[in-house]
Short mmCIF file of C-alpha atoms in Angstrom, two decimals:
data_model
loop_
_atom_site.label_atom_id
_atom_site.label_comp_id
_atom_site.label_asym_id
_atom_site.label_seq_id
_atom_site.Cartn_x
_atom_site.Cartn_y
_atom_site.Cartn_z
CA MET K 1 -10.82 -10.48 21.70
CA ASN K 2 -13.67 -8.31 20.36
CA VAL K 3 -16.68 -10.66 20.07
CA LYS K 4 -18.18 -8.72 17.15
CA PHE K 5 -14.90 -8.99 15.25
CA LEU K 6 -14.76 -12.76 15.95
CA VAL K 7 -18.30 -13.30 14.65
CA GLN K 8 -17.53 -11.29 11.51
CA CYS K 9 -14.41 -13.36 10.91
CA LEU K 10 -16.30 -16.64 11.30
CA VAL K 11 -19.05 -15.53 8.91
CA ARG K 12 -16.70 -14.12 6.27
CA MET K 13 -13.99 -16.71 6.61
CA ASP K 14 -12.57 -18.20 3.43
CA TYR K 15 -12.30 -21.69 4.82
CA ALA K 16 -10.65 -23.04 1.68
CA GLY K 17 -7.98 -20.36 2.07
CA LEU K 18 -7.60 -21.26 5.76
CA PHE K 19 -6.89 -24.93 5.02
CA GLN K 20 -4.55 -23.99 2.16
CA THR K 21 -2.64 -21.83 4.61
CA VAL K 22 -2.42 -24.71 7.08
CA SER K 23 -0.93 -26.86 4.31
CA LYS K 24 1.60 -24.15 3.41
CA VAL K 25 2.67 -23.81 7.02
CA HIS K 26 2.95 -27.59 7.33
CA LYS K 27 5.21 -27.65 4.27
CA ALA K 28 7.32 -24.80 5.67
CA CYS K 29 7.84 -26.10 9.20
CA GLY K 30 6.77 -29.75 9.22
CA LYS K 31 4.40 -29.40 12.16
CA ASN K 32 1.25 -31.50 12.41
CA ARG K 33 -1.67 -29.96 10.48
CA LEU K 34 -4.09 -30.25 13.38
CA SER K 35 -1.68 -28.54 15.75
CA ILE K 36 -1.16 -25.79 13.17
CA LEU K 37 -4.90 -25.28 12.76
CA THR K 38 -5.32 -25.14 16.54
CA ASP K 39 -2.52 -22.58 16.79
CA VAL K 40 -4.00 -20.45 13.99
CA VAL K 41 -7.32 -20.34 15.86
CA LYS K 42 -5.55 -19.51 19.12
CA CYS K 43 -3.66 -16.63 17.49
CA GLY K 44 -6.92 -15.33 16.08
CA LEU K 45 -8.52 -15.36 19.51
CA ARG K 46 -5.55 -14.04 21.47
CA TYR K 47 -3.92 -11.58 19.03
CA GLY K 48 -6.59 -10.88 16.42
CA ALA K 49 -4.39 -12.47 13.76
CA GLY K 50 -5.94 -13.73 10.55
CA TYR K 51 -4.60 -16.87 8.92
CA ASN K 52 -2.73 -14.71 6.40
CA ASP K 53 -1.06 -12.91 9.30
CA TYR K 54 -0.07 -16.29 10.68
CA LEU K 55 1.53 -17.36 7.40
CA LEU K 56 3.14 -14.14 6.16
CA CYS K 57 4.53 -13.05 9.53
CA GLU K 58 5.49 -16.66 10.32
CA PHE K 59 3.72 -16.78 13.68
CA TYR K 60 4.65 -20.45 13.78
CA ASN K 61 8.26 -19.36 14.40
CA LEU K 62 7.42 -16.82 17.12
CA THR K 63 7.11 -17.07 20.87
CA GLU K 64 3.98 -15.80 22.61
CA GLU K 65 5.89 -12.70 23.72
CA GLN K 66 7.01 -11.98 20.16
CA ARG K 67 3.52 -12.55 18.74
CA ALA K 68 2.16 -9.92 21.13
CA THR K 69 4.33 -7.25 19.44
CA TYR K 70 2.78 -7.65 15.98
CA ILE K 71 0.21 -5.45 14.28
CA THR K 72 -2.49 -7.91 13.24
CA ARG K 73 -5.69 -7.52 11.28
CA GLN K 74 -7.72 -6.73 14.40
CA VAL K 75 -5.14 -4.30 15.78
CA ASN K 76 -4.97 -2.45 12.47
CA ASN K 77 -8.76 -2.23 12.33
CA LYS K 78 -8.71 -0.78 15.83
CA LEU K 79 -6.13 1.81 14.77
CA VAL K 80 -8.24 2.86 11.80
CA ALA K 81 -11.44 3.05 13.88
CA LEU K 82 -9.69 5.07 16.57
CA LEU K 83 -7.90 7.53 14.30
CA ASN K 84 -9.98 7.92 11.11
CA ASP K 85 -13.47 9.40 10.76
CA ARG K 86 -15.59 7.48 8.22
CA ALA K 87 -17.30 10.69 7.13
CA TYR K 88 -14.01 11.69 5.49
CA TYR K 89 -13.10 8.36 3.90
CA HIS K 90 -14.29 9.57 0.50
CA LEU K 91 -11.42 12.07 0.36
CA PHE K 92 -9.08 9.09 0.08
CA ASP K 93 -11.30 6.37 -1.39
CA ASN K 94 -12.31 8.43 -4.44
CA LYS K 95 -9.39 9.50 -6.57
CA LYS K 96 -11.01 12.65 -7.89
CA ASP K 97 -11.71 13.80 -4.32
CA PHE K 98 -8.15 13.03 -3.27
CA TYR K 99 -6.68 14.83 -6.28
CA THR K 100 -8.82 17.89 -5.51
CA THR K 101 -8.01 17.96 -1.79
CA PHE K 102 -4.26 17.60 -2.40
CA SER K 103 -4.08 19.37 -5.76
CA ASP K 104 -0.88 21.23 -4.83
CA CYS K 105 0.85 17.91 -4.12
CA MET K 106 0.01 16.12 -7.37
CA GLY K 107 2.60 17.70 -9.67
CA ARG K 108 0.79 16.81 -12.92
CA ASP K 109 -2.19 17.56 -15.10
CA TRP K 110 -5.32 15.49 -14.51
CA LEU K 111 -8.96 15.34 -15.54
CA ASP K 112 -12.02 14.42 -13.48
CA PHE K 113 -13.43 12.00 -16.03
CA THR K 114 -16.67 11.47 -14.09
CA LYS K 115 -17.69 14.99 -15.17
CA ALA K 116 -15.74 15.31 -18.43
CA SER K 117 -17.24 15.71 -21.88
CA LYS K 118 -15.68 14.44 -25.10
CA GLU K 119 -14.46 17.99 -25.69
CA ASP K 120 -12.81 18.07 -22.23
CA LEU K 121 -11.01 14.81 -22.98
CA ALA K 122 -9.85 16.08 -26.38
CA ARG K 123 -8.43 19.25 -24.80
CA PHE K 124 -6.69 17.23 -22.10
CA LEU K 125 -5.04 14.87 -24.60
CA GLN K 126 -3.57 17.62 -26.78
CA GLY K 127 0.19 17.10 -26.98
CA LYS K 128 0.08 13.85 -24.96
CA ASP K 129 1.22 10.62 -26.61
CA THR K 130 0.50 8.53 -23.51
CA PHE K 131 -1.70 8.94 -20.44
CA MET K 132 -2.83 7.04 -17.35
CA VAL K 133 -6.40 6.01 -16.51
CA LYS K 134 -7.65 4.97 -13.08
CA PRO K 135 -11.05 3.82 -11.80
CA ASP K 136 -12.34 6.21 -9.19
CA ALA K 137 -12.75 3.86 -6.25
CA GLU K 138 -10.51 0.85 -6.89
CA SER K 139 -7.35 -0.10 -5.03
CA GLY K 140 -4.41 -2.46 -5.42
CA GLY K 141 -3.70 -1.22 -8.94
CA LYS K 142 -6.93 -2.71 -10.30
CA GLY K 143 -7.96 -1.05 -13.55
CA VAL K 144 -4.89 1.21 -13.72
CA GLU K 145 -3.60 1.33 -17.28
CA LYS K 146 -1.14 3.32 -19.35
CA LEU K 147 -2.70 4.03 -22.75
CA ARG K 148 -1.45 5.51 -26.03
CA THR K 149 -3.55 8.02 -27.92
CA ALA K 150 -2.36 6.47 -31.20
CA ASP K 151 -4.12 3.19 -30.32
CA PHE K 152 -7.55 4.78 -30.68
CA PRO K 153 -9.06 5.95 -33.98
CA ASP K 154 -10.65 9.04 -32.42
CA VAL K 155 -11.56 10.70 -29.15
CA ALA K 156 -15.16 9.48 -29.34
CA SER K 157 -14.15 5.80 -29.29
CA LEU K 158 -11.68 6.40 -26.46
CA TYR K 159 -14.29 8.32 -24.49
CA ALA K 160 -16.78 5.46 -24.88
CA LYS K 161 -14.23 2.89 -23.71
CA LEU K 162 -13.29 4.89 -20.62
CA LYS K 163 -16.93 5.37 -19.69
CA GLN K 164 -17.50 1.63 -20.11
CA ASP K 165 -14.52 0.95 -17.84
CA ASN K 166 -15.85 3.32 -15.15
CA ILE K 167 -12.73 5.43 -15.23
CA GLY K 168 -12.67 8.20 -12.66
CA VAL K 169 -9.42 9.99 -13.42
CA VAL K 170 -7.38 10.53 -16.58
CA GLU K 171 -3.95 11.92 -15.86
CA GLU K 172 -0.58 12.84 -17.21
CA VAL K 173 2.09 10.14 -16.96
CA ILE K 174 4.49 10.81 -14.11
CA THR K 175 8.09 11.03 -15.25
CA GLN K 176 10.13 8.93 -12.84
CA HIS K 177 13.46 10.00 -11.38
CA PRO K 178 16.31 8.20 -13.18
CA GLN K 179 17.46 6.53 -9.95
CA MET K 180 13.98 5.10 -9.34
CA ASP K 181 13.74 4.13 -13.00
CA ALA K 182 16.85 2.02 -12.54
CA LEU K 183 14.95 -0.24 -10.11
CA ASN K 184 12.33 -1.13 -12.72
CA PRO K 185 11.64 1.12 -15.72
CA HIS K 186 8.30 -0.49 -16.59
CA CYS K 187 6.36 1.20 -13.80
CA LEU K 188 6.39 4.00 -11.29
CA ASN K 189 8.12 2.55 -8.23
CA THR K 190 6.39 4.27 -5.35
CA LEU K 191 7.16 5.03 -1.73
CA ARG K 192 4.61 4.19 0.94
CA ILE K 193 5.07 6.58 3.85
CA VAL K 194 2.70 6.14 6.79
CA THR K 195 1.88 9.03 9.10
CA ILE K 196 0.00 9.35 12.37
CA LEU K 197 -1.35 12.68 13.58
CA ASN K 198 -1.62 13.11 17.35
CA ASP K 199 -1.70 16.03 19.79
CA GLN K 200 2.03 16.61 19.26
CA GLY K 201 1.63 16.89 15.49
CA PRO K 202 2.29 14.59 12.50
CA HIS K 203 4.77 11.71 12.74
CA ILE K 204 6.18 9.26 10.21
CA VAL K 205 5.83 5.75 11.59
CA TYR K 206 7.48 3.82 8.79
CA GLY K 207 8.29 3.91 5.09
CA PHE K 208 9.03 1.40 2.37
CA VAL K 209 9.45 1.29 -1.39
CA ARG K 210 7.29 -0.80 -3.70
CA ILE K 211 9.03 -2.06 -6.82
CA GLY K 212 7.37 -3.62 -9.83
CA ASN K 213 8.55 -7.05 -10.92
CA SER K 214 7.01 -7.28 -14.39
CA ASP K 215 6.35 -5.16 -17.47
CA ARG K 216 2.99 -3.99 -16.09
CA PRO K 217 2.66 -0.25 -15.26
CA VAL K 218 1.92 -0.93 -11.57
CA ASP K 219 4.18 -1.78 -8.65
CA ASN K 220 1.69 -3.12 -6.11
CA LEU K 221 2.11 -6.44 -4.34
CA HIS K 222 -1.10 -7.96 -5.75
CA SER K 223 0.44 -7.66 -9.22
CA GLY K 224 3.63 -9.47 -8.26
CA GLY K 225 5.62 -6.50 -7.01
CA MET K 226 8.01 -6.51 -4.08
CA PHE K 227 8.61 -4.16 -1.19
CA ALA K 228 11.53 -3.21 1.02
CA PRO K 229 11.79 -1.01 4.13
CA ILE K 230 13.46 2.39 4.05
CA ASP K 231 15.62 3.70 6.87
CA LEU K 232 13.77 6.84 7.95
CA GLU K 233 16.95 8.77 8.73
CA THR K 234 19.07 7.99 5.69
CA GLY K 235 16.48 7.22 3.01
CA LYS K 236 18.32 4.04 2.07
CA ILE K 237 16.72 0.63 1.58
CA SER K 238 17.58 -1.20 4.79
CA ALA K 239 16.66 -4.84 4.05
CA PRO K 240 16.07 -7.16 1.06
CA GLY K 241 12.96 -7.04 -1.07
CA TYR K 242 10.10 -9.42 -0.33
CA ASP K 243 6.85 -10.31 -2.08
CA LYS K 244 3.48 -11.89 -1.32
CA GLU K 245 4.78 -15.28 -2.41
CA ARG K 246 7.36 -14.99 0.40
CA VAL K 247 10.30 -14.70 -1.98
CA THR K 248 13.30 -12.68 -0.81
CA TYR K 249 15.27 -10.53 -3.28
CA GLN K 250 18.79 -9.25 -2.68
CA ARG K 251 18.83 -7.88 -6.24
CA HIS K 252 16.01 -7.01 -8.58
CA PRO K 253 15.61 -9.99 -10.94
CA LEU K 254 14.83 -7.81 -13.99
CA THR K 255 17.41 -5.04 -13.59
CA GLY K 256 20.05 -6.57 -11.33
CA VAL K 257 20.04 -3.54 -9.01
CA GLU K 258 21.25 -4.37 -5.50
CA LEU K 259 18.48 -3.37 -3.12
CA VAL K 260 20.05 -3.00 0.32
CA GLY K 261 21.76 0.38 0.51
CA PHE K 262 19.92 1.81 -2.50
CA GLN K 263 19.45 5.54 -1.94
CA ILE K 264 15.95 6.92 -2.46
CA PRO K 265 16.26 10.32 -4.17
CA TYR K 266 14.52 13.35 -2.63
CA TRP K 267 13.93 11.41 0.58
CA GLU K 268 13.84 14.41 2.91
CA GLU K 269 11.48 16.19 0.53
CA SER K 270 9.25 13.11 0.41
CA LYS K 271 9.00 13.03 4.19
CA ALA K 272 8.24 16.74 4.31
CA LEU K 273 5.46 16.36 1.73
CA CYS K 274 3.74 13.66 3.79
CA LEU K 275 4.11 15.51 7.08
CA LYS K 276 2.57 18.62 5.53
CA ALA K 277 -0.33 16.67 4.04
CA ALA K 278 -0.97 14.77 7.28
CA THR K 279 -2.44 17.89 8.90
CA ARG K 280 -4.75 18.88 6.03
CA VAL K 281 -7.63 16.61 7.01
CA PRO K 282 -7.26 16.34 10.81
CA GLN K 283 -10.21 13.95 11.00
CA MET K 284 -8.01 11.39 9.20
CA ARG K 285 -5.02 10.74 11.43
CA TYR K 286 -3.65 7.43 10.13
CA ILE K 287 -2.77 7.56 6.44
CA GLY K 288 -0.55 5.67 4.04
CA TRP K 289 0.76 8.08 1.39
CA ASP K 290 1.89 6.71 -1.98
CA VAL K 291 4.63 8.95 -3.35
CA GLY K 292 6.21 9.02 -6.78
CA VAL K 293 9.66 10.56 -7.16
CA THR K 294 10.18 12.68 -10.26
CA PRO K 295 13.33 14.47 -11.49
CA ASN K 296 11.93 17.59 -9.81
CA GLY K 297 10.89 16.05 -6.50
CA PRO K 298 8.14 13.96 -4.89
CA VAL K 299 4.46 13.95 -5.89
CA PHE K 300 1.44 12.13 -4.54
CA VAL K 301 0.00 9.15 -6.36
CA GLU K 302 -2.75 8.46 -3.82
CA GLY K 303 -3.56 8.26 -0.14
CA ASN K 304 -4.89 5.27 1.80
CA ASN K 305 -7.17 5.46 4.83
CA LEU K 306 -6.63 1.76 5.54
CA PRO K 307 -2.86 1.35 5.34
CA GLY K 308 -1.84 -2.24 4.72
CA TYR K 309 -0.61 -3.78 7.94
CA ASP K 310 0.60 -7.14 6.64
CA ILE K 311 3.63 -5.64 4.93
CA LEU K 312 5.14 -4.15 8.06
CA GLN K 313 6.61 -7.18 9.72
CA MET K 314 7.79 -9.78 7.24
CA PRO K 315 10.57 -12.18 8.29
CA PRO K 316 13.44 -10.59 6.29
CA HIS K 317 12.50 -7.22 7.77
CA THR K 318 12.18 -8.32 11.41
CA PRO K 319 15.38 -10.22 12.21
CA ASP K 320 14.75 -9.67 15.94
CA LYS K 321 11.20 -11.06 15.51
CA ILE K 322 9.71 -7.95 17.10
CA GLY K 323 6.69 -6.46 15.34
CA MET K 324 5.60 -2.86 14.85
CA LEU K 325 3.14 -2.57 17.75
CA PRO K 326 5.69 -1.04 20.17
CA THR K 327 6.49 1.61 17.56
CA PHE K 328 2.81 2.48 17.11
CA ARG K 329 2.36 2.74 20.87
CA LYS K 330 4.81 5.66 20.88
CA TYR K 331 2.23 7.68 18.95
CA VAL K 332 -1.16 6.16 19.82
CA ALA K 333 -2.53 5.69 23.33
CA GLY K 334 -4.88 2.81 24.04
CA ILE K 335 -3.49 0.33 21.53
#
């Protein structure tokens, strides 16, 4: 194990979270807490697995051979360090930079609010009853809101609020494809399609759909959403939904839609969009693209230079208990 990574983990460790995880694992499998703690530490040393990896991927139910096939926190960090150049992170971390770089892939009107005047905002809002606001450098859906122009007495008060909230981008609401709307109409249910760029060109490593599970306008897992893998060939959901609380969903609890077999509209077009974009910034070779599907085709929501690794290999999605590392090794040498 990388010694520097180990030291960083020990210094930054949330020890309360570690012991809570040990208790959750004990409740799930009945093993002795001390033996669980010892095993968690061993998996950290041997596989670079954090305690959340241990819990969410159920390492306690895996053999040593199976554990060695999983993308863990350390492995994902190694992938990012190997494939992505930090000098170009801002093109993905800052929404205004991303929107500018991939302007032909956005499919909607937007405003760089960091540079906008009150007059710019007033012009942008003409004819718009609702609009989305996003902080420039937040992730996980934090600060993302759908607002109504009628809820503000004038543009000046709205402008002041958005400046106070450090909003980076104001944008047109994406109209969701009716099929995607059927999953959950309260939010944009997005696709996460992950690409790797190597000497042979761009490749799609995996894809899944994120589905909101509340009336909030975001679908991300930190806000209670669920996710389910997509078969890359057919564009159909291939396994049940799952969330961060380790709940499995055969049907969406709000809409009753059966998840397995659900056909993602414009799937081939979504893949093509991501493969095209994957070559635009060749210094960034490992990207998670968030795609919204509209009645007219796919559009980008954002791009991620640190694709989440912990959602790749959850128990309902790995019935053979084999992780994603062998798949990544097809595209990346030295992992």
